[in-house]
Amino acid sequence: MKLRAAITAVFALLVLWAAPALAAEPATIDTGDTAFILVSSALVLFMSVGLAFFYGGLVRRKNILSILMQCVFLMGVISIWWVVIGYTLCFGTDIGGFIGGLDHLGMRGVGINDIHSGTHIPTLVFMIFQCMFAVITPGLIVGAFAERMKFIAFIVFSLLWATLVYAPVCHWVWGGGFMGPGGMEALDFAGGTVIHINAGIAALVCCVVLGKRLGYPDRSIPPHNLPFTMLGVGILWFGWFGFNAGSALAASGQAASAFVATNTAAAAATVTWPMIEWFTGEKRPTMLGAGTGAVAGLVAITPAAGFVGPMSAIIIGAGASVVGYLFVAMVKPRFGYDDSLDVFGVHGMCGLWGALATGLFAHEAIGGTNGLFFGNAAQFVTQAVSAGITIVYSVVVSFIILKITDALVGLRVTQQQELIGLDLTLHHESGYTVLD
């Protein structure tokens, strides 16, 4: 009996010792999730093309190619930067909660069958998905200094900004830094803080440091091709489904919820902005207002997409148009800064509204965390603090980068180049061969 009891006890200990190993089966690649994120990556890259047309239609005809060139060039140069050093700075081994280490420099140590932690997709798929976010973020800033920055200055600024501003903030929130899981627990599903607040604040710094375009605001500078702008809006709206739904990193219920929230918020904002125009100073709804509203709604829902339901998305989208219109039509004229294409008003401030709204409307049943309106006031405070830290950091470091760039290569084109247009003077090309 004693021998049987001893054998039973030993066997029980062996079972208990082996249980964790048996439970922790190695993660496997899910082909459905992998295909979904690869398609989402392509959609996000396509957004850079949409951004080029959105911005290109808003500038004067003599500068359209300069805008297209800047957006397309970023698709190349930031993709290379990302593979060489960007990915490891964002997602390498955490250093003090501030930045990633250089363990993945040049994609060292990342194999084709490695699986990204907490998912069922290859690390390379996660890497290329995040690459597309890095590509479009400095592209957003282009709209603030449109028609007046040197091309070489644009390149230097973009690379320095990606390295010194985008990479740290991305690491803080998504890469294991102090703002994300295990730290402040700030919620940013697809980039309201990392991308839109970050870029929007940098855009304001850019337009203030560079100064106003010649003739602004005394002379009207209307968009030259609104059909191009609306084509860009359509591409952006289409690509944004990859941007937001793809951030679930799986073909899951949360991805479906993010998809629905994205479309719903954009729809609400598209309706709201023209209504504001109709019943305020404009006295008429405009297509530009509808398109700008759509982008504002997409921006605002980005941090919240995986955390809120469709009714909350309607409020967030409509609120984005109110916030965006306030800053574009009232605050900008009041303070006189020349944010050429309203990057600060639409991306910076609507991104801030979206980050705060996430802290209001987040619901545990959707994204695992409640916001203020569902009993968790602390989450709203966290959202506000994380946004404030990002704003201060982006202002200070973006200003320093601009001053460094100015000292190295000079920031602004000459008056003659600006008058003739950047297409001819910087690129020796023209977007149009027949003038009407």
Coordinates of C-alpha atoms in Angstrom, one line a residue:
M1 CA 0.0 0.0 0.0
K2 CA 2.8 2.3 0.9
L3 CA 4.6 1.6 -2.4
R4 CA 1.3 2.2 -4.4
A5 CA 0.8 5.6 -2.5
A6 CA 4.4 6.6 -3.2
I7 CA 4.0 5.7 -6.9
T8 CA 0.7 7.7 -7.1
A9 CA 2.3 10.7 -5.4
V10 CA 5.3 10.7 -7.8
F11 CA 3.0 10.3 -10.8
A12 CA 0.9 13.2 -9.6
L13 CA 4.0 15.4 -9.2
L14 CA 5.1 14.5 -12.7
V15 CA 1.7 15.4 -14.1
L16 CA 1.7 18.8 -12.3
W17 CA 5.2 19.5 -13.5
A18 CA 4.4 18.6 -17.0
A19 CA 1.1 20.4 -17.2
P20 CA 2.4 23.9 -18.0
A21 CA 4.5 22.4 -20.8
L22 CA 1.5 20.6 -22.2
A23 CA -0.7 23.7 -22.1
A24 CA 1.9 26.0 -23.7
E25 CA 1.7 24.6 -27.2
P26 CA 3.8 26.6 -29.7
A27 CA 1.9 29.2 -31.7
T28 CA 1.2 28.3 -35.3
I29 CA 0.7 30.5 -38.3
D30 CA -3.0 31.0 -39.2
T31 CA -3.3 31.4 -43.0
G32 CA -6.5 33.4 -42.7
D33 CA -5.1 35.9 -40.3
T34 CA -1.9 36.2 -42.4
A35 CA -3.8 36.8 -45.6
F36 CA -6.0 39.4 -43.9
I37 CA -3.0 41.4 -42.6
L38 CA -1.2 41.2 -45.9
V39 CA -4.2 42.6 -47.7
S40 CA -4.5 45.2 -45.0
S41 CA -0.9 46.2 -45.5
A42 CA -1.5 46.8 -49.2
L43 CA -4.6 48.9 -48.4
V44 CA -2.6 51.1 -46.0
L45 CA 0.1 51.6 -48.6
F46 CA -2.6 52.6 -51.1
M47 CA -3.6 55.3 -48.7
S48 CA -0.4 57.1 -49.5
V49 CA -1.5 57.3 -53.1
G50 CA -4.9 58.6 -51.8
L51 CA -3.2 61.2 -49.7
A52 CA -1.2 62.3 -52.7
F53 CA -4.3 63.0 -54.7
F54 CA -6.2 64.5 -51.7
Y55 CA -3.4 67.0 -51.1
G56 CA -2.5 67.4 -54.8
G57 CA -6.0 68.6 -55.7
L58 CA -5.9 71.2 -52.9
V59 CA -2.8 73.0 -54.0
R60 CA -2.3 75.2 -57.0
R61 CA -1.8 73.6 -60.4
K62 CA 1.9 74.7 -60.4
N63 CA 2.6 72.6 -57.4
I64 CA 0.7 69.4 -57.8
L65 CA 3.6 67.3 -58.9
S66 CA 5.7 68.5 -55.9
I67 CA 3.0 67.1 -53.6
L68 CA 2.7 63.8 -55.6
M69 CA 6.5 63.5 -55.6
Q70 CA 6.8 64.0 -51.8
C71 CA 4.2 61.4 -51.0
V72 CA 5.5 58.8 -53.5
F73 CA 9.1 59.5 -52.4
L74 CA 8.2 58.7 -48.8
M75 CA 6.8 55.3 -50.0
G76 CA 10.4 54.5 -51.0
V77 CA 12.6 56.2 -48.6
I78 CA 10.7 55.4 -45.4
S79 CA 10.2 51.7 -46.5
I80 CA 14.0 51.4 -46.7
W81 CA 14.5 53.3 -43.4
W82 CA 12.0 50.9 -41.8
V83 CA 13.8 47.8 -42.8
V84 CA 17.2 49.1 -41.9
I85 CA 16.5 50.8 -38.5
G86 CA 12.9 51.9 -38.1
Y87 CA 11.4 48.5 -37.1
T88 CA 14.0 47.8 -34.5
L89 CA 13.7 51.3 -32.9
C90 CA 9.9 50.8 -32.7
F91 CA 9.7 47.1 -31.8
G92 CA 13.1 46.0 -30.7
T93 CA 13.9 45.1 -27.1
D94 CA 12.7 47.9 -24.8
I95 CA 15.3 50.3 -23.5
G96 CA 14.0 52.2 -20.4
G97 CA 10.4 52.3 -21.8
F98 CA 11.6 55.0 -24.3
I99 CA 13.0 53.3 -27.4
G100 CA 13.6 49.9 -28.9
G101 CA 17.1 48.4 -29.1
L102 CA 19.1 47.5 -32.2
D103 CA 18.7 43.8 -31.9
H104 CA 16.7 43.7 -35.2
L105 CA 18.9 46.2 -37.1
G106 CA 18.6 45.4 -40.8
M107 CA 15.9 42.8 -39.8
R108 CA 18.6 40.7 -38.1
G109 CA 17.2 37.8 -36.2
V110 CA 13.8 37.8 -37.9
G111 CA 13.1 34.5 -39.7
I112 CA 10.4 33.8 -42.2
N113 CA 8.6 31.4 -39.9
D114 CA 8.9 33.5 -36.7
I115 CA 5.5 34.3 -35.2
H116 CA 4.8 37.7 -33.8
S117 CA 4.1 37.5 -30.0
G118 CA 0.4 37.3 -29.1
T119 CA -0.7 36.6 -32.7
H120 CA -0.9 33.9 -35.3
I121 CA 0.9 35.8 -38.1
P122 CA 4.5 35.8 -39.1
T123 CA 6.7 38.6 -37.6
L124 CA 7.5 39.7 -41.2
V125 CA 3.8 40.3 -41.8
F126 CA 3.5 42.4 -38.7
M127 CA 6.6 44.2 -39.7
I128 CA 5.4 45.1 -43.2
F129 CA 2.0 46.1 -41.8
Q130 CA 3.6 48.6 -39.4
C131 CA 5.9 49.8 -42.2
M132 CA 2.9 51.2 -44.0
F133 CA 2.0 53.2 -41.0
A134 CA 5.5 54.6 -40.8
V135 CA 5.3 55.5 -44.5
I136 CA 2.1 57.6 -44.3
T137 CA 2.7 59.4 -41.1
P138 CA 5.4 61.9 -42.3
G139 CA 3.3 62.1 -45.5
L140 CA 0.5 63.7 -43.4
I141 CA 2.9 66.6 -42.5
V142 CA 3.5 67.4 -46.1
G143 CA 0.1 69.3 -46.2
A144 CA 1.3 71.8 -43.7
F145 CA 4.4 73.1 -45.6
A146 CA 3.0 72.5 -49.1
E147 CA 4.2 74.8 -51.8
R148 CA 7.2 76.2 -50.0
M149 CA 9.8 73.7 -48.6
K150 CA 12.9 72.6 -50.5
F151 CA 12.8 69.0 -51.7
I152 CA 16.2 68.2 -50.0
A153 CA 14.9 69.8 -46.8
F154 CA 11.8 67.7 -47.0
I155 CA 14.0 64.5 -47.2
V156 CA 16.3 65.4 -44.3
F157 CA 13.4 66.5 -42.1
S158 CA 11.3 63.4 -42.9
L159 CA 14.1 61.0 -42.1
L160 CA 15.1 62.8 -38.9
W161 CA 11.5 63.1 -37.8
A162 CA 10.8 59.4 -38.4
T163 CA 13.8 58.5 -36.4
L164 CA 13.5 61.0 -33.5
V165 CA 9.8 61.5 -33.2
Y166 CA 7.8 58.7 -34.9
A167 CA 9.9 55.8 -33.7
P168 CA 9.9 56.7 -30.0
V169 CA 6.2 57.5 -29.8
C170 CA 5.4 54.3 -31.7
H171 CA 7.5 52.3 -29.2
W172 CA 5.9 54.1 -26.2
V173 CA 2.4 53.0 -27.3
W174 CA 2.8 49.8 -29.3
G175 CA 6.4 48.5 -28.9
G176 CA 6.6 47.8 -25.2
G177 CA 7.2 51.3 -24.0
F178 CA 5.9 53.2 -21.0
M179 CA 2.5 54.2 -22.5
G180 CA 1.3 50.8 -23.6
P181 CA 0.3 47.5 -22.0
G182 CA 2.1 47.1 -18.7
G183 CA 2.7 50.8 -18.4
M184 CA 0.1 53.6 -18.6
E185 CA -2.3 51.4 -20.5
A186 CA -3.2 54.1 -22.9
L187 CA -5.6 53.0 -25.7
D188 CA -4.6 53.7 -29.3
F189 CA -6.0 51.0 -31.5
A190 CA -4.7 52.1 -34.9
G191 CA -2.7 55.4 -34.4
G192 CA -4.7 58.3 -33.1
T193 CA -1.8 59.3 -30.8
V194 CA 1.1 57.6 -32.6
I195 CA 0.1 59.0 -36.1
H196 CA -2.5 61.7 -36.1
I197 CA -1.7 63.7 -33.0
N198 CA 2.0 63.2 -33.5
A199 CA 2.0 64.4 -37.2
G200 CA -0.7 67.1 -36.7
I201 CA 1.3 68.8 -34.0
A202 CA 4.5 68.5 -36.0
A203 CA 2.6 70.1 -38.9
L204 CA 1.7 73.1 -36.9
V205 CA 5.4 73.6 -35.9
C206 CA 6.4 73.3 -39.5
C207 CA 4.0 75.9 -40.8
V208 CA 4.9 78.3 -38.1
V209 CA 8.7 77.9 -38.5
L210 CA 8.6 78.2 -42.3
G211 CA 6.2 81.1 -42.3
K212 CA 3.3 81.9 -44.6
R213 CA 3.1 81.4 -48.4
L214 CA 3.6 84.5 -50.5
G215 CA 0.3 86.4 -50.6
Y216 CA -1.3 84.5 -47.7
P217 CA -3.9 85.4 -46.4
D218 CA -4.5 88.6 -48.4
R219 CA -4.8 86.6 -51.7
S220 CA -7.2 83.7 -52.2
I221 CA -5.5 80.4 -52.8
P222 CA -8.3 78.0 -53.8
P223 CA -7.9 74.3 -54.6
H224 CA -7.1 73.7 -58.3
N225 CA -8.7 70.3 -58.8
L226 CA -11.4 69.2 -56.4
P227 CA -12.2 66.0 -58.4
F228 CA -8.6 64.9 -57.6
T229 CA -9.2 65.7 -53.9
M230 CA -12.4 63.7 -53.9
L231 CA -10.6 60.8 -55.6
G232 CA -8.1 61.0 -52.8
V233 CA -10.9 60.9 -50.2
G234 CA -12.4 57.8 -51.7
I235 CA -9.0 56.0 -51.8
L236 CA -8.3 57.1 -48.2
W237 CA -11.7 55.8 -47.0
F238 CA -11.2 52.5 -48.8
G239 CA -7.7 52.1 -47.5
W240 CA -8.7 53.0 -43.9
F241 CA -10.4 49.7 -43.5
G242 CA -7.0 48.1 -43.7
F243 CA -5.6 50.8 -41.4
N244 CA -8.2 50.2 -38.6
A245 CA -9.6 46.7 -39.1
G246 CA -6.1 45.3 -39.8
S247 CA -4.9 46.6 -36.4
A248 CA -6.8 43.8 -34.8
L249 CA -3.9 41.6 -36.2
A250 CA -6.4 38.8 -36.9
A251 CA -9.5 38.2 -39.0
S252 CA -11.6 38.4 -35.9
G253 CA -14.8 39.8 -34.4
Q254 CA -12.8 42.8 -33.2
A255 CA -11.6 43.4 -36.7
A256 CA -15.2 43.3 -37.9
S257 CA -16.2 45.7 -35.2
A258 CA -13.4 48.1 -36.1
F259 CA -14.5 47.9 -39.8
V260 CA -18.0 48.9 -38.9
A261 CA -17.0 51.7 -36.5
T262 CA -14.7 53.1 -39.2
N263 CA -17.3 53.3 -41.8
T264 CA -20.0 54.6 -39.4
A265 CA -17.8 57.4 -38.0
A266 CA -16.7 58.5 -41.5
A267 CA -20.3 58.5 -42.7
A268 CA -21.4 60.6 -39.7
A269 CA -18.6 63.1 -40.2
T270 CA -19.3 63.3 -44.0
V271 CA -22.9 64.4 -43.3
T272 CA -22.0 66.7 -40.4
W273 CA -19.4 69.0 -41.9
P274 CA -21.6 70.1 -44.9
M275 CA -24.5 70.6 -42.4
I276 CA -22.3 72.9 -40.4
E277 CA -21.5 74.9 -43.5
W278 CA -25.1 75.1 -44.5
F279 CA -26.3 76.5 -41.2
T280 CA -23.4 78.8 -40.4
G281 CA -21.4 81.4 -42.3
E282 CA -21.1 79.5 -45.6
K283 CA -24.9 79.1 -46.0
R284 CA -24.3 76.2 -48.4
P285 CA -23.0 72.7 -48.2
T286 CA -19.8 72.0 -50.2
M287 CA -18.1 69.0 -51.7
L288 CA -14.8 70.0 -50.1
G289 CA -16.6 70.1 -46.7
A290 CA -18.0 66.6 -47.2
G291 CA -14.6 65.3 -48.2
T292 CA -12.8 67.0 -45.4
G293 CA -15.4 65.8 -42.9
A294 CA -14.9 62.2 -44.1
V295 CA -11.2 62.4 -43.4
A296 CA -11.8 64.1 -40.0
G297 CA -14.2 61.2 -39.1
L298 CA -11.7 58.6 -40.2
V299 CA -8.9 60.3 -38.2
A300 CA -11.1 60.5 -35.0
I301 CA -12.2 56.9 -35.0
T302 CA -8.7 55.6 -35.6
P303 CA -7.7 55.3 -31.9
A304 CA -11.2 54.1 -30.9
A305 CA -12.1 51.7 -33.7
G306 CA -11.4 48.5 -31.8
F307 CA -12.9 49.7 -28.5
V308 CA -16.3 51.3 -29.4
G309 CA -19.6 50.3 -30.9
P310 CA -21.4 51.8 -33.9
M311 CA -23.5 54.2 -31.9
S312 CA -20.5 55.6 -30.2
A313 CA -18.8 55.8 -33.6
I314 CA -21.6 58.1 -34.8
I315 CA -20.9 60.5 -32.0
I316 CA -17.2 60.4 -32.5
G317 CA -17.5 61.0 -36.2
A318 CA -20.0 63.9 -35.9
G319 CA -17.9 65.4 -33.1
A320 CA -14.8 65.2 -35.4
S321 CA -16.5 67.5 -38.0
V322 CA -17.4 70.0 -35.2
V323 CA -13.8 70.0 -33.9
G324 CA -12.3 70.1 -37.4
Y325 CA -14.5 72.9 -38.6
L326 CA -13.8 74.9 -35.5
F327 CA -10.1 74.8 -36.1
V328 CA -10.1 75.1 -39.8
A329 CA -12.7 77.9 -40.2
M330 CA -12.3 79.8 -36.9
V331 CA -9.1 79.1 -35.0
K332 CA -6.7 79.2 -38.1
P333 CA -8.0 82.6 -39.3
R334 CA -7.9 84.0 -35.8
F335 CA -4.3 83.1 -35.2
G336 CA -3.1 83.5 -38.8
Y337 CA -0.8 80.5 -39.2
D338 CA -0.6 79.1 -42.7
D339 CA -1.3 75.4 -42.4
S340 CA -1.7 75.0 -46.1
L341 CA -4.0 72.0 -46.2
D342 CA -5.2 72.0 -42.6
V343 CA -3.2 69.1 -41.2
F344 CA -3.2 70.5 -37.7
G345 CA -6.9 71.1 -37.6
V346 CA -8.0 67.9 -39.3
H347 CA -5.4 65.4 -38.2
G348 CA -4.0 66.9 -35.0
M349 CA -7.1 68.2 -33.3
C350 CA -9.5 65.5 -34.6
G351 CA -6.9 62.9 -33.6
L352 CA -6.9 64.5 -30.1
W353 CA -10.7 64.4 -30.0
G354 CA -10.5 60.7 -31.0
A355 CA -8.0 59.8 -28.3
L356 CA -10.1 61.5 -25.7
A357 CA -13.3 60.0 -27.0
T358 CA -11.7 56.6 -26.7
G359 CA -11.4 57.3 -23.0
L360 CA -15.1 58.2 -22.9
F361 CA -16.7 55.5 -25.1
A362 CA -14.5 52.4 -24.8
H363 CA -16.5 49.4 -23.9
E364 CA -15.1 46.2 -22.2
A365 CA -17.3 43.9 -24.3
I366 CA -15.6 45.1 -27.5
G367 CA -12.0 45.9 -26.6
G368 CA -11.5 44.7 -23.0
T369 CA -11.5 48.1 -21.3
N370 CA -14.2 50.5 -20.3
G371 CA -14.1 54.3 -20.6
L372 CA -15.6 57.1 -18.5
F373 CA -19.2 56.6 -19.7
F374 CA -19.0 52.9 -18.7
G375 CA -17.6 53.4 -15.2
N376 CA -13.8 53.8 -15.7
A377 CA -12.9 57.5 -15.3
A378 CA -9.3 56.6 -14.9
Q379 CA -9.1 55.6 -18.6
F380 CA -10.1 59.1 -19.7
V381 CA -7.4 60.6 -17.6
T382 CA -4.9 58.2 -19.1
Q383 CA -5.9 59.2 -22.6
A384 CA -5.5 62.9 -21.8
V385 CA -2.1 62.5 -20.2
S386 CA -0.7 60.3 -22.9
A387 CA -1.9 62.7 -25.6
G388 CA -0.4 65.6 -23.6
I389 CA 3.0 63.9 -23.4
T390 CA 2.9 63.2 -27.1
I391 CA 2.0 66.8 -27.9
V392 CA 4.8 68.3 -25.9
Y393 CA 7.4 65.8 -27.2
S394 CA 6.4 66.4 -30.8
V395 CA 6.5 70.1 -30.5
V396 CA 9.9 70.3 -28.9
V397 CA 11.7 67.7 -31.1
S398 CA 10.0 68.7 -34.3
F399 CA 11.2 72.3 -33.7
I400 CA 14.7 71.1 -33.1
I401 CA 14.7 69.0 -36.2
L402 CA 13.5 71.9 -38.3
K403 CA 16.3 74.1 -37.0
I404 CA 18.9 71.4 -37.7
T405 CA 17.5 70.9 -41.2
D406 CA 17.6 74.7 -41.8
A407 CA 21.2 74.9 -40.7
L408 CA 22.2 71.9 -42.9
V409 CA 20.4 72.6 -46.2
G410 CA 18.0 75.5 -45.7
L411 CA 14.2 75.0 -45.4
R412 CA 12.5 77.3 -47.8
V413 CA 12.6 77.7 -51.5
T414 CA 13.4 81.2 -52.9
Q415 CA 10.6 83.7 -53.7
Q416 CA 11.2 83.2 -57.4
Q417 CA 10.8 79.4 -57.1
E418 CA 7.6 79.9 -55.1
L419 CA 6.1 82.3 -57.6
I420 CA 6.9 80.1 -60.6
G421 CA 5.9 76.9 -58.8
L422 CA 7.8 73.9 -57.4
D423 CA 6.9 71.6 -60.2
L424 CA 9.1 73.5 -62.7
T425 CA 11.7 74.9 -60.4
L426 CA 12.5 71.8 -58.3
H427 CA 11.5 68.9 -60.6
H428 CA 11.5 70.4 -64.1
E429 CA 8.1 68.9 -64.9
S430 CA 4.6 70.2 -65.3
G431 CA 1.4 68.5 -64.3
Y432 CA -0.5 70.1 -67.2
T433 CA 0.5 70.8 -70.7
V434 CA -2.6 72.8 -71.6
L435 CA -3.7 75.8 -69.5
D436 CA -7.4 76.7 -69.5

